[in-house]
PDB file of C-alpha atoms in Angstrom:
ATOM      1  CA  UNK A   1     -17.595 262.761 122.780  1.00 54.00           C
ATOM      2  CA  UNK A   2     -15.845 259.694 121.426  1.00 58.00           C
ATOM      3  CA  UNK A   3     -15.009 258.952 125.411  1.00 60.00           C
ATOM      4  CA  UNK A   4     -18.062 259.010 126.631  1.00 58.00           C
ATOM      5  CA  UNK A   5     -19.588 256.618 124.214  1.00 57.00           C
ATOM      6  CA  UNK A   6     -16.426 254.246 124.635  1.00 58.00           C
ATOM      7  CA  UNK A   7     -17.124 254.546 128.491  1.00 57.00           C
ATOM      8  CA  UNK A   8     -20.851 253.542 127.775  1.00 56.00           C
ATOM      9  CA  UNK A   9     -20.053 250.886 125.620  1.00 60.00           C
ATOM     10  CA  UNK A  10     -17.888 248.706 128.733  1.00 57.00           C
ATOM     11  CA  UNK A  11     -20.477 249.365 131.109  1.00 53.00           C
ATOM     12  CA  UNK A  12     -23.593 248.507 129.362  1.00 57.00           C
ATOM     13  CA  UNK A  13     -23.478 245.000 127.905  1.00 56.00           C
ATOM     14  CA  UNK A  14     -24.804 243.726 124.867  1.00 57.00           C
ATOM     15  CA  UNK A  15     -28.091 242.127 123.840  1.00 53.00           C
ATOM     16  CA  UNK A  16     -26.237 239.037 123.753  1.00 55.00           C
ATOM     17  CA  UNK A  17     -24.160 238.629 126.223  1.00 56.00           C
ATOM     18  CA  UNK A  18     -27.208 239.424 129.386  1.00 55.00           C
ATOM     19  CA  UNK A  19     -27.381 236.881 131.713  1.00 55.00           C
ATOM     20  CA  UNK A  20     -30.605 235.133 131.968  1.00 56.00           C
ATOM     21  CA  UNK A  21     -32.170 235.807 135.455  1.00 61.00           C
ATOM     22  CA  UNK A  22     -32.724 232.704 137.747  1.00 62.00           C
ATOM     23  CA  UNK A  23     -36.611 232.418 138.264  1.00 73.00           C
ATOM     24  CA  UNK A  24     -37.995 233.189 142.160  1.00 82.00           C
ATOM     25  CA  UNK A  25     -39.127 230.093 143.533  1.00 88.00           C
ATOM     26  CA  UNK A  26     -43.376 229.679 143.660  1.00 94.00           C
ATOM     27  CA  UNK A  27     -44.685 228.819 146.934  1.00 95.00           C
ATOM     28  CA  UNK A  28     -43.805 229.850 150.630  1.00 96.00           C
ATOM     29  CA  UNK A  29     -40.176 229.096 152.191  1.00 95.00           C
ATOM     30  CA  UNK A  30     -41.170 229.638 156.354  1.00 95.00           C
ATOM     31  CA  UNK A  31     -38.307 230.580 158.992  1.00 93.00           C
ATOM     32  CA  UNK A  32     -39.615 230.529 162.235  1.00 90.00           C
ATOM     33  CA  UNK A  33     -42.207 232.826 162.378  1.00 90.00           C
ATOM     34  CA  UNK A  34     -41.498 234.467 159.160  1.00 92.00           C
ATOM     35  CA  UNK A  35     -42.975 233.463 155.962  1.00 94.00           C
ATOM     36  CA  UNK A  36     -41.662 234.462 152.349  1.00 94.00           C
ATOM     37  CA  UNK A  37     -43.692 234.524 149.392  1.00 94.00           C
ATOM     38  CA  UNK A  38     -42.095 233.343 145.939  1.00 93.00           C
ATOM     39  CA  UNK A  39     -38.321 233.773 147.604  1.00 93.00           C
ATOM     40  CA  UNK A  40     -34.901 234.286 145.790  1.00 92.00           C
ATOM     41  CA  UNK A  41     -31.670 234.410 147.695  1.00 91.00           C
ATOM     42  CA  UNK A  42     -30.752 234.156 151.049  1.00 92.00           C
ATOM     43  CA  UNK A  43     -32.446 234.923 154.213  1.00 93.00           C
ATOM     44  CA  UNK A  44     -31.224 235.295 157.918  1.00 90.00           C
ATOM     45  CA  UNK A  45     -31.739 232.214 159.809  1.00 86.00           C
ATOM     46  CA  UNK A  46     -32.159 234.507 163.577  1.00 81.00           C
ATOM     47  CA  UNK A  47     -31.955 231.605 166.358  1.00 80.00           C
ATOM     48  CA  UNK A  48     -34.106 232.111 169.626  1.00 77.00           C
ATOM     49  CA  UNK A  49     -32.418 233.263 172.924  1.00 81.00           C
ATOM     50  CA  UNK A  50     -33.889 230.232 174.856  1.00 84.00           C
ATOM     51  CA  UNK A  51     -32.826 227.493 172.607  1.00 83.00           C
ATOM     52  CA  UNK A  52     -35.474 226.003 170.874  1.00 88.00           C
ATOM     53  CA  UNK A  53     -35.336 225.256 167.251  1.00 91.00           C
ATOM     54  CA  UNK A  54     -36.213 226.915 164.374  1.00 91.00           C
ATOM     55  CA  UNK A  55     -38.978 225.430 162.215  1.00 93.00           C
ATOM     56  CA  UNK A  56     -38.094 225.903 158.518  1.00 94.00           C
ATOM     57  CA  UNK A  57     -40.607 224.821 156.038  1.00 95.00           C
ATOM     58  CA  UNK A  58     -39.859 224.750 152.217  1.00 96.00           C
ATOM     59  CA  UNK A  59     -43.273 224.512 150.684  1.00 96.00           C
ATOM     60  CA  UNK A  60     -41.453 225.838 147.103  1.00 95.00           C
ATOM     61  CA  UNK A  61     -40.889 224.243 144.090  1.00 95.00           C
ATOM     62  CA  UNK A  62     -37.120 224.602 144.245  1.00 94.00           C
ATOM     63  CA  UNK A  63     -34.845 222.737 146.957  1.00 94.00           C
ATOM     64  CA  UNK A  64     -33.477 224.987 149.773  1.00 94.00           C
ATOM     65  CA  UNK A  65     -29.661 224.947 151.594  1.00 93.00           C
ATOM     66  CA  UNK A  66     -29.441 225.664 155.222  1.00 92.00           C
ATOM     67  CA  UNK A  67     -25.929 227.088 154.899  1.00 90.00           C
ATOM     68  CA  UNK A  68     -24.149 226.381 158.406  1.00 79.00           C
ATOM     69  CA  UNK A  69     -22.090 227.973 160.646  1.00 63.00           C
ATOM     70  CA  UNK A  70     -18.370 228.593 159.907  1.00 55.00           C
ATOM     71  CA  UNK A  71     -15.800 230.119 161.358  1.00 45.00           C
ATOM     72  CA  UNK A  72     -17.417 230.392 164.608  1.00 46.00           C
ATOM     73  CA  UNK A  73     -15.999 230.233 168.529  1.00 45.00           C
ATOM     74  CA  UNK A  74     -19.609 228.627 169.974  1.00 46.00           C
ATOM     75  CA  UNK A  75     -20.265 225.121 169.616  1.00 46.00           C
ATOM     76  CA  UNK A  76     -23.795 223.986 168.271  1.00 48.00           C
ATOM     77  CA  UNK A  77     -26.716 222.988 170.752  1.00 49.00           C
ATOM     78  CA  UNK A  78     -26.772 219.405 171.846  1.00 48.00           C
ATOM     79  CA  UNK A  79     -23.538 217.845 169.423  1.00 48.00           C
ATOM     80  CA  UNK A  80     -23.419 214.227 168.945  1.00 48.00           C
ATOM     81  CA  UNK A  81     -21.917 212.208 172.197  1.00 49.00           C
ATOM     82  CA  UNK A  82     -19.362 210.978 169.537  1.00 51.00           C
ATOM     83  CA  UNK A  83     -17.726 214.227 168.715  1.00 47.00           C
ATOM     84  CA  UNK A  84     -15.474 215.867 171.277  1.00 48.00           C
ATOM     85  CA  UNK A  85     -14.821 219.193 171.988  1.00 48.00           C
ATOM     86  CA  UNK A  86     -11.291 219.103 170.291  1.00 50.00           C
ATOM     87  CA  UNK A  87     -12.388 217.482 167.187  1.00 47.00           C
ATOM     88  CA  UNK A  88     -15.936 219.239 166.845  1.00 47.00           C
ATOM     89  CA  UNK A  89     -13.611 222.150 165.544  1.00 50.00           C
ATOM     90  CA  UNK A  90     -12.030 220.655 162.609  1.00 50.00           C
ATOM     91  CA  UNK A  91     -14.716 218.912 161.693  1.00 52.00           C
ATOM     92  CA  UNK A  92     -16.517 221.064 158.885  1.00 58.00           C
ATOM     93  CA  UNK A  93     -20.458 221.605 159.351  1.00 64.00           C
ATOM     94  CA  UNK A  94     -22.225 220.316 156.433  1.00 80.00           C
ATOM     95  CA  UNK A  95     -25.247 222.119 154.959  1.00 87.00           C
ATOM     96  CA  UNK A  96     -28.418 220.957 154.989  1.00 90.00           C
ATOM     97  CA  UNK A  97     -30.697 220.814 151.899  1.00 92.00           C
ATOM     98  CA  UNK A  98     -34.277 220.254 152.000  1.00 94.00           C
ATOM     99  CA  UNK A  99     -36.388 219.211 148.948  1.00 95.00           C
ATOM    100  CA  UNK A 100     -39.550 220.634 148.284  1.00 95.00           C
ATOM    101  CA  UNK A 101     -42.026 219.669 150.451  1.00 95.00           C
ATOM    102  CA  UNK A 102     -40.076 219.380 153.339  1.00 96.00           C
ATOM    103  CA  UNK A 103     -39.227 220.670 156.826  1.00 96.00           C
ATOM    104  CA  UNK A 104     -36.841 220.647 159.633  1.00 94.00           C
ATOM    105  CA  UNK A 105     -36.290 222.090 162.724  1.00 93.00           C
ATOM    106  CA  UNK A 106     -32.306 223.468 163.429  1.00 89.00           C
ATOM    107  CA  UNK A 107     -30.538 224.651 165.921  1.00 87.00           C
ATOM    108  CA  UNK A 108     -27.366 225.485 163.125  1.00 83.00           C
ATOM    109  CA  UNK A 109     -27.242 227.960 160.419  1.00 85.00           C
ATOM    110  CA  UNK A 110     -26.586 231.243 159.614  1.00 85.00           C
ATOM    111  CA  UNK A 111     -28.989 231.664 156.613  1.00 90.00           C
ATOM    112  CA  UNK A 112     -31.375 230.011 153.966  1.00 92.00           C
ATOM    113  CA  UNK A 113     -30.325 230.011 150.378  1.00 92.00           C
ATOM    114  CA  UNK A 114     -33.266 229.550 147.696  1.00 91.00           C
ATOM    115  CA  UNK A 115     -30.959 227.492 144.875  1.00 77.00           C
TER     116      UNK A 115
END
């Protein structure tokens, strides 16, 4: 019997030591044609076959990231004229962050992440 409490005791944690759970974001957080209510986490950022850009829309009171591609073999729609093939592919994508409020369209991402 002494096991089985010892067992308990390492997987359920203390009063003390829970984590304090990160509040959902209030408002609407829009991908495309999708629209969250109150969101938390991440959420597929699904690009259309034809090419047009996504319309994200952070109307939340917390600041979303447009986490980019990495790793990937396909170059993005329309790069800059500055950036060559060679060099597009060790130059890292940056994310994109939008404040609340605001919106973007994208042809680049693989996901929105409610911080």
């Amino acid at each position: 019997m002494r096991r089985i409490g010892t067992f308990f005791a390492r997987i359920i944690p203390k009063a003390g030591h829970i984590p304090p759970l990160t509040p959902p974001a209030c408002g609407f957080l829009t991908i495309g044609g999708t629209t969250y209510i109150d969101p938390h986490g991440t959420y597929p950022l699904d690009h259309r076959l034809t090419g047009a850009p996504t319309l994200v829309i952070n109307d939340t009171d917390q600041p979303i990231t447009i986490v980019t591609e990495r790793n990937h073999d396909h170059l993005p729609a329309a790069p800059p004229p500055h950036r060559t093939h060679a060099n597009l592919a060790l130059t890292p994508a940056t994310d994109l962050v939008l404040a609340p409020g605001e919106r973007t369209e994208t042809r680049r991402g693989d996901g929105v992440q409610v911080v």
